[in-house]
Coordinates of C-alpha atoms and ligand atoms in Angstrom, one line a residue:
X238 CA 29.3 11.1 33.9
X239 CA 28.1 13.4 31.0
X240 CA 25.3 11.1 29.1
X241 CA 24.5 12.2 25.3
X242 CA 21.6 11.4 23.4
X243 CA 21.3 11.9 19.4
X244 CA 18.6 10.1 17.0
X245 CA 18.7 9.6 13.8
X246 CA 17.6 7.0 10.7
X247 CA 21.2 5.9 9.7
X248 CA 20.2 4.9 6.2
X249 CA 23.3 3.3 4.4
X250 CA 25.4 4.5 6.9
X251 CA 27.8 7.1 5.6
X252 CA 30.8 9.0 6.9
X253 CA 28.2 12.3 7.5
X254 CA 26.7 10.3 9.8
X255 CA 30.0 8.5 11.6
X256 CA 31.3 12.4 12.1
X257 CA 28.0 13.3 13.3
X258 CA 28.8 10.0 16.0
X259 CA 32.2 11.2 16.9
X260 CA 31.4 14.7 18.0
X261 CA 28.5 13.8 19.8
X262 CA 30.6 11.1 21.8
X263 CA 33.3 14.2 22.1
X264 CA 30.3 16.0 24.3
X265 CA 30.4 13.9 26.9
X266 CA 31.2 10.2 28.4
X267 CA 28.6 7.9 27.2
X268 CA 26.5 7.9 23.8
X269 CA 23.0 6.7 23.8
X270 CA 22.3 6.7 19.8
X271 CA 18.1 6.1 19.0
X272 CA 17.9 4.6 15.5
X273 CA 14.5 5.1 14.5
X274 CA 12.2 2.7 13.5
X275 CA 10.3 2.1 10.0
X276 CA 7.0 2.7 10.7
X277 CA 7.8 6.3 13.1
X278 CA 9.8 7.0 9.8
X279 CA 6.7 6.4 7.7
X280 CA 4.5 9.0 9.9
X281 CA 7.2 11.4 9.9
X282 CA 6.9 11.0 5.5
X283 CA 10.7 9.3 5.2
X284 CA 9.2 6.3 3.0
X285 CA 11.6 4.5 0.8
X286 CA 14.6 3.9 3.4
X287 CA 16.3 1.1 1.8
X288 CA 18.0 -0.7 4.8
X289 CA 15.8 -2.5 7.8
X290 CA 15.6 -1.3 11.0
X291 CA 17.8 -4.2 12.1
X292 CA 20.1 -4.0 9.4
X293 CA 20.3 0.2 10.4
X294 CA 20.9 -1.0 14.3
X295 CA 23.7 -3.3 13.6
X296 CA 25.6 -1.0 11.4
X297 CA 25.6 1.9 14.0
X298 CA 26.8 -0.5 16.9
X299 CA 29.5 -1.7 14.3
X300 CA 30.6 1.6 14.4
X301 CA 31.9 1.5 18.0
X302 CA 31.1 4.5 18.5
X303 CA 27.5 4.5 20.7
X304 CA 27.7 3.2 24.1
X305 CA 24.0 2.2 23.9
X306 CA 21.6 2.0 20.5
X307 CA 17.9 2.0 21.6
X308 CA 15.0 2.2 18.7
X309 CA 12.8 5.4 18.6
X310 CA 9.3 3.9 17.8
X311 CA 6.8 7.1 19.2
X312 CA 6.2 10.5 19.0
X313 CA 7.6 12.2 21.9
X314 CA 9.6 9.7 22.9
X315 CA 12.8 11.9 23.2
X316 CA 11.1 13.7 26.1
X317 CA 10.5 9.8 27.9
X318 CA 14.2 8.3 27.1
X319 CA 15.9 12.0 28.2
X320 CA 14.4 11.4 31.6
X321 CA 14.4 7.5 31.9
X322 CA 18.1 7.6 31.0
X323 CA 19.4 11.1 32.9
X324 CA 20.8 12.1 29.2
X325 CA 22.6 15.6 29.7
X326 CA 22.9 16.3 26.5
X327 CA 20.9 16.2 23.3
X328 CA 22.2 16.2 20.0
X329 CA 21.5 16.2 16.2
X330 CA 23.2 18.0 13.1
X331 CA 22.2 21.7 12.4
X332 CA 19.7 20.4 9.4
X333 CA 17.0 20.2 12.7
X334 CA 18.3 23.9 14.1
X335 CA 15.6 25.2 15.8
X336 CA 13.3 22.1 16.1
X337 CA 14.1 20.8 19.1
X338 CA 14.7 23.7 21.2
X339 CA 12.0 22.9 23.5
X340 CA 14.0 20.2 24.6
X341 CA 15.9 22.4 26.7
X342 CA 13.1 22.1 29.5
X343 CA 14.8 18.6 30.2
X344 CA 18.4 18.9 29.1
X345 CA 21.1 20.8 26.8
X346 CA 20.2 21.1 23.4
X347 CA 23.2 21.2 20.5
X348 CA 22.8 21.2 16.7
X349 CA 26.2 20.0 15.2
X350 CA 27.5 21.6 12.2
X351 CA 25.5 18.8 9.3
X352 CA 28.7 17.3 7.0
X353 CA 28.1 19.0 3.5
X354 CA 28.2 17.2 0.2
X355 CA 27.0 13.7 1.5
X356 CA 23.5 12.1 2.2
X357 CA 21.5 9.3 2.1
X358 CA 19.0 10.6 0.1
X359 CA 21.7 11.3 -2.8
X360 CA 23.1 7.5 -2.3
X361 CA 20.0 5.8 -2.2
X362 CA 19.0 7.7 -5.6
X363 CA 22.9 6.5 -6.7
X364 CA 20.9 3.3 -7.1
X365 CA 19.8 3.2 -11.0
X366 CA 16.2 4.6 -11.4
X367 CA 13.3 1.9 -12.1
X368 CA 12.0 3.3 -15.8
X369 CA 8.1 3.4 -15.0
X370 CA 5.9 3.3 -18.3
X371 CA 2.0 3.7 -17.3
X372 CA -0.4 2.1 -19.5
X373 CA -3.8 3.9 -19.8
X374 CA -5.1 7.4 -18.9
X375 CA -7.5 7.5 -15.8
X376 CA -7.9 8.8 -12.8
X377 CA -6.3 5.7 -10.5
X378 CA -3.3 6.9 -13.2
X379 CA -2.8 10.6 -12.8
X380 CA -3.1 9.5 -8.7
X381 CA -0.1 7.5 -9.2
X382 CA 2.3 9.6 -11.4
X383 CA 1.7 12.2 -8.5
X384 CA 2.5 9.5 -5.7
X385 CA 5.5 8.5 -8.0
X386 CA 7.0 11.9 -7.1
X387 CA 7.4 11.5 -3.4
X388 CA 9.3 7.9 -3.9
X389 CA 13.2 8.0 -5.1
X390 CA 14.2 5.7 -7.3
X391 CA 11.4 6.0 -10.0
X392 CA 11.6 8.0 -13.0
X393 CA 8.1 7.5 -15.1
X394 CA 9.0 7.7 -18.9
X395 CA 5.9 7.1 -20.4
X396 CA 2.1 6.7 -20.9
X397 CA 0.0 4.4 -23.4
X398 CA -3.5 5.0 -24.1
X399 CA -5.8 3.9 -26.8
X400 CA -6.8 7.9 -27.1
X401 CA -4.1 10.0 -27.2
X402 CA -5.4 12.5 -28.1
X403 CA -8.0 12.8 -25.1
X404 CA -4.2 13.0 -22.9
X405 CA -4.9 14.3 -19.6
X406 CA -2.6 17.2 -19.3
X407 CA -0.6 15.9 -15.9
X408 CA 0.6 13.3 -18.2
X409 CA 2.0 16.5 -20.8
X410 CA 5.5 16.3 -19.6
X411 CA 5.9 12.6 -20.3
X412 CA 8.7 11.7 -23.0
X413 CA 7.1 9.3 -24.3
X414 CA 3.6 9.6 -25.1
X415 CA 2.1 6.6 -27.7
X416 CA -0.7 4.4 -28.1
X417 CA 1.8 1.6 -29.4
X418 CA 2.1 -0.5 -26.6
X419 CA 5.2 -2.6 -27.6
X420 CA 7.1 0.9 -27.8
X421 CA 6.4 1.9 -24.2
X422 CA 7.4 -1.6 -23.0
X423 CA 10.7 -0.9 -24.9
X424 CA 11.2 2.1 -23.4
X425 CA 11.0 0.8 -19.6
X426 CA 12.0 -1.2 -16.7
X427 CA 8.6 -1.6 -15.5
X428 CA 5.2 -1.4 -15.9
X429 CA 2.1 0.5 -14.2
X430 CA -0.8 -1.1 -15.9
X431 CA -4.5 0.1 -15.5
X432 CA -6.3 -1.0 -18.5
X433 CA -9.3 -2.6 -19.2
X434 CA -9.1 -6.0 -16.8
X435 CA -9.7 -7.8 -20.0
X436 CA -6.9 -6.3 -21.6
X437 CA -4.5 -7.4 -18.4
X438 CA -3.5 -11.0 -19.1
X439 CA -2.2 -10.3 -23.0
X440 CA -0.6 -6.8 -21.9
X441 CA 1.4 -8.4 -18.6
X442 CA 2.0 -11.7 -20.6
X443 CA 4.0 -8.9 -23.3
X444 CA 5.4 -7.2 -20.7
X445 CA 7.0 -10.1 -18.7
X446 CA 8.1 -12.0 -21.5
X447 CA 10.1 -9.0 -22.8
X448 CA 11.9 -8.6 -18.7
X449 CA 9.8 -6.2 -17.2
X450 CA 8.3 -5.7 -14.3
X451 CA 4.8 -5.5 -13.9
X452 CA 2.4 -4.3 -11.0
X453 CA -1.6 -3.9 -12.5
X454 CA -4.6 -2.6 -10.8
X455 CA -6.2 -6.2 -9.6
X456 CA -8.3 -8.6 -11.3
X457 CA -4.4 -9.2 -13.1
X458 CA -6.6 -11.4 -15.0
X459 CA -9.7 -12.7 -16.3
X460 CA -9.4 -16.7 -14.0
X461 CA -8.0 -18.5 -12.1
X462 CA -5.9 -20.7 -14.7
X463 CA -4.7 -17.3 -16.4
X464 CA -3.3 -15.7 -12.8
X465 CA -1.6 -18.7 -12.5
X466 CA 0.3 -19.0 -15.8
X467 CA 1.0 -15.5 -15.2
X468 CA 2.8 -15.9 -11.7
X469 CA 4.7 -18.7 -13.4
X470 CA 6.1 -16.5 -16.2
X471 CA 6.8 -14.0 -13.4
X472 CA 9.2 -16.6 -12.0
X473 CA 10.8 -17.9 -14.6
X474 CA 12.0 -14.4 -16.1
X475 CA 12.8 -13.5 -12.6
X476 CA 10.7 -10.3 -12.9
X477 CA 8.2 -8.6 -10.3
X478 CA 4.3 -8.9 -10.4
X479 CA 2.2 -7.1 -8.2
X480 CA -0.8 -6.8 -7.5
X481 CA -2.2 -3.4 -7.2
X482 CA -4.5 -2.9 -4.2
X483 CA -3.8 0.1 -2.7
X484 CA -6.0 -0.8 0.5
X485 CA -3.5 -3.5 1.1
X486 CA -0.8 -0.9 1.7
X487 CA -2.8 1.3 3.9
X488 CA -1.5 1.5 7.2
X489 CA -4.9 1.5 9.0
X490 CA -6.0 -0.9 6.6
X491 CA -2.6 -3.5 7.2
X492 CA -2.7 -3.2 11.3
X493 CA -6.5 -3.9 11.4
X494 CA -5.5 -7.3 9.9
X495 CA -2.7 -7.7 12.0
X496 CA -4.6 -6.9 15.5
X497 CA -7.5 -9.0 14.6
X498 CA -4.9 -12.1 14.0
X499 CA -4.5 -11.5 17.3
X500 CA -7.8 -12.4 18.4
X501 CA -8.6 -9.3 20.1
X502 CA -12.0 -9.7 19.3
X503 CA -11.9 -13.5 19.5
X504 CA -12.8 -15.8 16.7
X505 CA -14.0 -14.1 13.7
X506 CA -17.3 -15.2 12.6
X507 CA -18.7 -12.5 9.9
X508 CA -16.7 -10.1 7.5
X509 CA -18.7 -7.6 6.1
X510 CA -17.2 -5.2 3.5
X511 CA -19.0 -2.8 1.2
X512 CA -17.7 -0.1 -1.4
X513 CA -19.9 2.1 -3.3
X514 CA -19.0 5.1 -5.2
X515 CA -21.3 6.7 -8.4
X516 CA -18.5 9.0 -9.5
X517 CA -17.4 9.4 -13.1
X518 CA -20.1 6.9 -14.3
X519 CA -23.6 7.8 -15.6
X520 CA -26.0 5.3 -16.0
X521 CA -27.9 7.3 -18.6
X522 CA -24.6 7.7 -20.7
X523 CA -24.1 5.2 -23.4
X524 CA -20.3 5.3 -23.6
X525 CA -19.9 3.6 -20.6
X526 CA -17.9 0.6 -22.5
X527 CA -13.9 1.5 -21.2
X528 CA -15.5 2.1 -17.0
X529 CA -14.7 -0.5 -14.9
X530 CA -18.0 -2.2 -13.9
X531 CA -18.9 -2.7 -9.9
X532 CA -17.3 -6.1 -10.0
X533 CA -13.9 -4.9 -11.2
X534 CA -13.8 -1.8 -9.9
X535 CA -14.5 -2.8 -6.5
X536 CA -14.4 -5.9 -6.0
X537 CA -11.0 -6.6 -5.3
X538 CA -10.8 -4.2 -2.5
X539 CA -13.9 -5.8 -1.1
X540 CA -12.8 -9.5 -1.3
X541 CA -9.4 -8.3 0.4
X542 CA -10.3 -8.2 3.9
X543 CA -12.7 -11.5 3.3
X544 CA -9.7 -13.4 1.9
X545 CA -7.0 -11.7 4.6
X546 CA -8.9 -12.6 7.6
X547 CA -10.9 -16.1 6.6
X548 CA -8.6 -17.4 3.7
X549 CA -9.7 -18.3 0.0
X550 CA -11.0 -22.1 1.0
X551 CA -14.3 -20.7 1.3
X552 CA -17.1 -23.8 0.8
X553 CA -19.6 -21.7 -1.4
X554 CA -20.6 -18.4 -2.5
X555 CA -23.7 -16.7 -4.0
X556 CA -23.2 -13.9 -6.5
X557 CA -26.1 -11.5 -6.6
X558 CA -25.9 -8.9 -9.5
X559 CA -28.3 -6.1 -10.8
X560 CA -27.1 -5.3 -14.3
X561 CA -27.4 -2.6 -16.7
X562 CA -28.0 -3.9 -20.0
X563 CA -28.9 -7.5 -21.6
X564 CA -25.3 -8.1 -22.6
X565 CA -24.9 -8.1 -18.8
X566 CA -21.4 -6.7 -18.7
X567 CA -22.0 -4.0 -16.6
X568 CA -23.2 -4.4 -13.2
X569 CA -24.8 -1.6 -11.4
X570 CA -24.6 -3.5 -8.1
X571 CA -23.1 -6.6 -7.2
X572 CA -23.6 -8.5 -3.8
X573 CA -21.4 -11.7 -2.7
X574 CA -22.2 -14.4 -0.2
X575 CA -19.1 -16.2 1.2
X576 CA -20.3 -19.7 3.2
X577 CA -16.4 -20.4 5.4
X578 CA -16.0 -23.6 7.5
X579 CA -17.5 -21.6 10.8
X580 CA -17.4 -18.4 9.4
X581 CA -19.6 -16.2 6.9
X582 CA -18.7 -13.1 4.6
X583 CA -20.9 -10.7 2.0
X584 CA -19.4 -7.9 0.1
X585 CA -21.2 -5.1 -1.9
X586 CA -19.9 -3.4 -4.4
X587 CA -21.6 -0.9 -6.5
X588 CA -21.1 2.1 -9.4
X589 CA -24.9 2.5 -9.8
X590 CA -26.1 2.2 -6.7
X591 CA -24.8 4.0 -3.2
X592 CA -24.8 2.7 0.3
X593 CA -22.4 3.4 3.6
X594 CA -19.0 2.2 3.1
X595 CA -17.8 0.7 6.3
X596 CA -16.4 -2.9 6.9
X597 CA -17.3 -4.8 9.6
X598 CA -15.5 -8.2 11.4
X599 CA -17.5 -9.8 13.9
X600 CA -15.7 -11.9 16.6
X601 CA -17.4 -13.3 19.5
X602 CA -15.9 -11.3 21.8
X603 CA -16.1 -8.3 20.0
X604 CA -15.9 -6.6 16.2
X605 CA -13.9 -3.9 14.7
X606 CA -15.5 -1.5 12.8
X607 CA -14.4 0.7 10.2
X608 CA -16.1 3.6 9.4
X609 CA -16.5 5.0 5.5
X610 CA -14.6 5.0 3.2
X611 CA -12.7 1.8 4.9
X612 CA -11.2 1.2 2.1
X613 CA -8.8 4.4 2.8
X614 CA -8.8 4.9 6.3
X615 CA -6.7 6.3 8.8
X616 CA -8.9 5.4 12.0
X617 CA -10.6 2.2 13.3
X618 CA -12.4 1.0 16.5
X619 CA -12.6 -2.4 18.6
X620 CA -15.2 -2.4 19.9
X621 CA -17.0 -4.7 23.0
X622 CA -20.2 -5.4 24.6
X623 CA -19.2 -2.3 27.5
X624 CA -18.3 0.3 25.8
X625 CA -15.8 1.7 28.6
X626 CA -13.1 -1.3 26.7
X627 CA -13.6 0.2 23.0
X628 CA -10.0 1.5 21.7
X629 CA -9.7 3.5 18.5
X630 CA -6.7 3.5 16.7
X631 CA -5.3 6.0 14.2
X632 CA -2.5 5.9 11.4
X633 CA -0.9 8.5 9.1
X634 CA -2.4 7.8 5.6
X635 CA 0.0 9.1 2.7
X636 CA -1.5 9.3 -1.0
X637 CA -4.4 6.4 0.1
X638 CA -1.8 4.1 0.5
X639 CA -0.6 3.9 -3.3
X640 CA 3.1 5.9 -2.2
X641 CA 3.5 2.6 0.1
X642 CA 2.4 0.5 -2.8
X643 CA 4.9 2.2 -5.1
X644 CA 8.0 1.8 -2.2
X645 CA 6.8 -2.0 -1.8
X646 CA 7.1 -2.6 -5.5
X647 CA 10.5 -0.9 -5.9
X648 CA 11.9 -3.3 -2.8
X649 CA 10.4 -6.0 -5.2
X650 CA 12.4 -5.1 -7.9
X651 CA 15.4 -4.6 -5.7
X652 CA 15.5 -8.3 -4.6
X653 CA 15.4 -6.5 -1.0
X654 CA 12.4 -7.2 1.4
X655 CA 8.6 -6.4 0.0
X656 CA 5.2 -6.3 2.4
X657 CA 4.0 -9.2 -0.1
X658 CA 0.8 -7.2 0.7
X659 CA -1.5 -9.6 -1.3
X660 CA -0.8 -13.1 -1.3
X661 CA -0.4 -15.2 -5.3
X662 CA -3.5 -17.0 -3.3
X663 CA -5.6 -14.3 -2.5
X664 CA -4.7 -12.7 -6.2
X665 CA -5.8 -15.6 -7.6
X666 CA -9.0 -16.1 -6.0
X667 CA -10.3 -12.6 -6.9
X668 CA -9.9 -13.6 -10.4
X669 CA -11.5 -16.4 -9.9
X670 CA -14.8 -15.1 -8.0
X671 CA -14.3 -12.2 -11.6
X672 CA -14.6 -14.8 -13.6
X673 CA -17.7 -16.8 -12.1
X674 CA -19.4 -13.4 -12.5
X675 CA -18.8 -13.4 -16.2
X676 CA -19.4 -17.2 -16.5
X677 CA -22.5 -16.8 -14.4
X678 CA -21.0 -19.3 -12.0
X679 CA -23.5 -19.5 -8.6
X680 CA -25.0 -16.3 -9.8
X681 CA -28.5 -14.9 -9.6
X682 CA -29.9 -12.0 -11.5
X683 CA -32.0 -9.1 -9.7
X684 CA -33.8 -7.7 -13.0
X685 CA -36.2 -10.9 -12.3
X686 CA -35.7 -12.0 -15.6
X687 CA -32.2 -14.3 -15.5
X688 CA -32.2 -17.2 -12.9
X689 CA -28.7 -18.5 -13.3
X690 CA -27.4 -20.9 -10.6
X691 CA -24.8 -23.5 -11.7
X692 CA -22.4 -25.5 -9.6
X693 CA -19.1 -23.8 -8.4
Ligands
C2G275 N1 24.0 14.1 9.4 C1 25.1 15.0 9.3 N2 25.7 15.2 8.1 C2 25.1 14.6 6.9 C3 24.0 13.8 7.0 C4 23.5 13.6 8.3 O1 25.6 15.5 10.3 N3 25.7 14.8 5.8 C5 23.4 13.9 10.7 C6 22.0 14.4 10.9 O2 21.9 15.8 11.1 C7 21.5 13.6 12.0 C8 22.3 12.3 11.9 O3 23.4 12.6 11.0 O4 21.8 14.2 13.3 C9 21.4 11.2 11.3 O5 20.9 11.6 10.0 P1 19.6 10.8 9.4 O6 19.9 9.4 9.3 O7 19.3 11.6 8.1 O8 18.5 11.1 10.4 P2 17.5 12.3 10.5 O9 16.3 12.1 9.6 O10 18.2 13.6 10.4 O11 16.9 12.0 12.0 O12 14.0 13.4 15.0 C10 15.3 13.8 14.5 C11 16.0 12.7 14.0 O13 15.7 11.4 14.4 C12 17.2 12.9 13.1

């Protein structure tokens, strides 16, 4: 019996890929087809596939065609299943000529002639484009029109900032080009908003009541009460808002969560997160009024692994703050105590002050670490009392994990499965803990002149 191998995504399966089937079936007597999995795709930079991996599987078998379907989850897998399964043959179309010639070592290698004039890639952008406006000019901003290019299915239309004529020139190209926010929400499906946080609530509140989508660098809001009426609205118009993070889309970042759920390291008792970083702000400089201060800028990130791993029902917190002025707006450093039922957690965050960025979750049988920047990693440890049972685990990290964050929102907006990276819950609670900074809620001073401390 002549076995035949042949791998392949099988993204809305289409009759390229059911020829493709046919002849490799033709080769011999049984067809072993490996449909490969989501995150193998991910490393290998296919991102926004629009079907699941099961919803892929079932369509080839439906096919009658394969004989077997197996999932291709690891590099060099094809080399394993060649010899675990006696495969004969190996076979792909003649778009991969050439790359898998060094297959021949374990079997015959033949590229079939690729079907011309249909694809997935051309189907899946068949799909109407999502009009992306992006409100404010930064550099989080210009990071995200660049990760916009590698998604399908996004067209950004337009960009509104307060000084236009300041434009960056990556943002030149833009049709639209205004500091009238109404007029880019009328010119889009969707919104990319970085603003001031204080601008947030009104600007989303617009945006969703007019039937757009919205995702917006996180705090969404200024409390609690105001991320909550927001979510509602969400709902109501049936329209997408996301929180953006783009830690929470990391895949380093989203498997650390997942393994320590496990209890590899048994319970967790301490999360420890801190991000620092002094660029683009000067304490000395005056005009410091449209940065994001340490809280904002940071603090979101920071409070993400806390909330992940221990929840938002924390029984108290202390917010410690060194700020730059009397107005107290601006904090140079911030430093948060989280008291858990059994559990603690502190975060730093800083713009004017610098110190190493790891993150840290102690369990009692162990901690992972992560080194700096955690925030966009590709690499962690686990780590244990002997050494010799430490593992280290690495992950493809694309565009800091904003392309994933992009891809999520889209499957939002699609009605189609999302990552729900960061919970309403956990959204909420960061603009809550925002808020008791402003309000001085549980809050001490470290110029030695304020002593705030009022009940949560
Ligand atoms: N194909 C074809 N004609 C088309 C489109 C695709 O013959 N018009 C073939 C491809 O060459 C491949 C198979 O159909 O052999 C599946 O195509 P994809 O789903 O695009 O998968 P691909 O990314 O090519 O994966 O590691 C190699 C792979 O796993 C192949």
């Amino acid at each position: 019996m002549v076995k035949v191998i042949t791998y392949g995504t099988y993204d809305l399966l289409h009759r390229g890929h059911i020829r493709l089937l046919k002849r490799a079936k033709a080769l011999g007597d049984y067809l072993i087809v490996g449909v490969t999995a989501d995150d193998f795709d991910k490393g290998r930079g296919k991102i926004n596939i629009k079907q699941s991996l099961m919803e892929r599987v079932e369509a080839v078998k439906a096919t009658g065609i394969a004989d077997e379907v197996i999932v291709e989850e690891y590099e060099g897998q094809k080399i394993d299943d060649i010899r675990r399964y006696g495969v004969d043959i190996f076979t792909v179309g003649s778009d991969w000529k050439g790359h898998f010639d060094y297959l021949n070592e374990y079997c015959q290698v033949v590229y079939l002639p690729r079907t011309r004039g249909i694809s997935s890639s051309d189907l899946r952008s068949e799909v109407r484009k999502v009009k992306l406006g992006l409100v404010e000019d930064s550099v989080i901003v210009r990071k995200f029109l660049k990760e916009c290019t590698y998604v399908n299915g996004i067209d950004v239309v337009g960009i509104c900032t307060p000084e236009l004529e300041n434009l960056h020139p990556d943002f030149k190209e833009l049709p639209l080009k205004t500091s009238c926010y109404e007029e880019l929400v009328q010119n889009c499906d969707a919104l990319y908003i970085a603003s001031q946080p204080s601008e947030h609530y009104e600007q989303i509140k617009y945006a969703l009541n007019q039937g757009k989508h919205v995702i917006c660098e996180s705090p969404i809001a200024m409390s609690a009460e105001e991320c909550d009426e927001l979510f509602k609205i969400a709902e109501e118009r049936e329209c997408v808002l996301m929180d953006a993070v783009k830690t929470a889309y990391a895949t380093a970042y989203t498997r650390l969560m997942v393994i320590l759920k496990s209890g590899i390291i048994g319970k967790i008792v301490s999360v420890d997160a801190t991000c620092t970083s002094m660029q683009g702000f000067n304490p000395a400089q005056k005009n410091n009024k449209r940065k994001w201060n340490s809280i904002s800028a940071w603090g979101p990130a920071a409070m993400l692994p806390i909330f992940q791993l221990l929840g938002t029902n924390y029984i108290d917190k202390r917010i410690v703050s060194l700020l730059a002025d009397d107005q107290g707006s601006f904090d140079l450093f911030t430093k948060i105590d989280f008291l858990y039922k059994g559990a603690v957690a502190s975060m730093k965050v800083a713009r004017g002050a610098k110190s190493e960025g790891e993150l840290v979750v102690t369990g009692m049988k162990g901690y992972a670490y992560v080194p700096a920047p955690w925030w966009k990693t590709d690499y962690f440890e686990i780590r244990y009392e002997n050494s010799a049972d430490n593992k280290r685990y690495f992950y493809q990290l694309n565009g800091e994990g904003i392309r994933y964050e992009i891809v999520d929102f889209l499957k939002a907006i699609e009605c189609e499965y999302t990552l729900g990276s960061v919970s309403h819950e956990e959204s909420k609670e960061i603009c809550r803990v925002i808020s008791d900074f402003y309000a001085r809620r549980n809050f001490f001073s470290l110029d030695g002149k304020e002593r705030y401390l009022t009940d949560k």
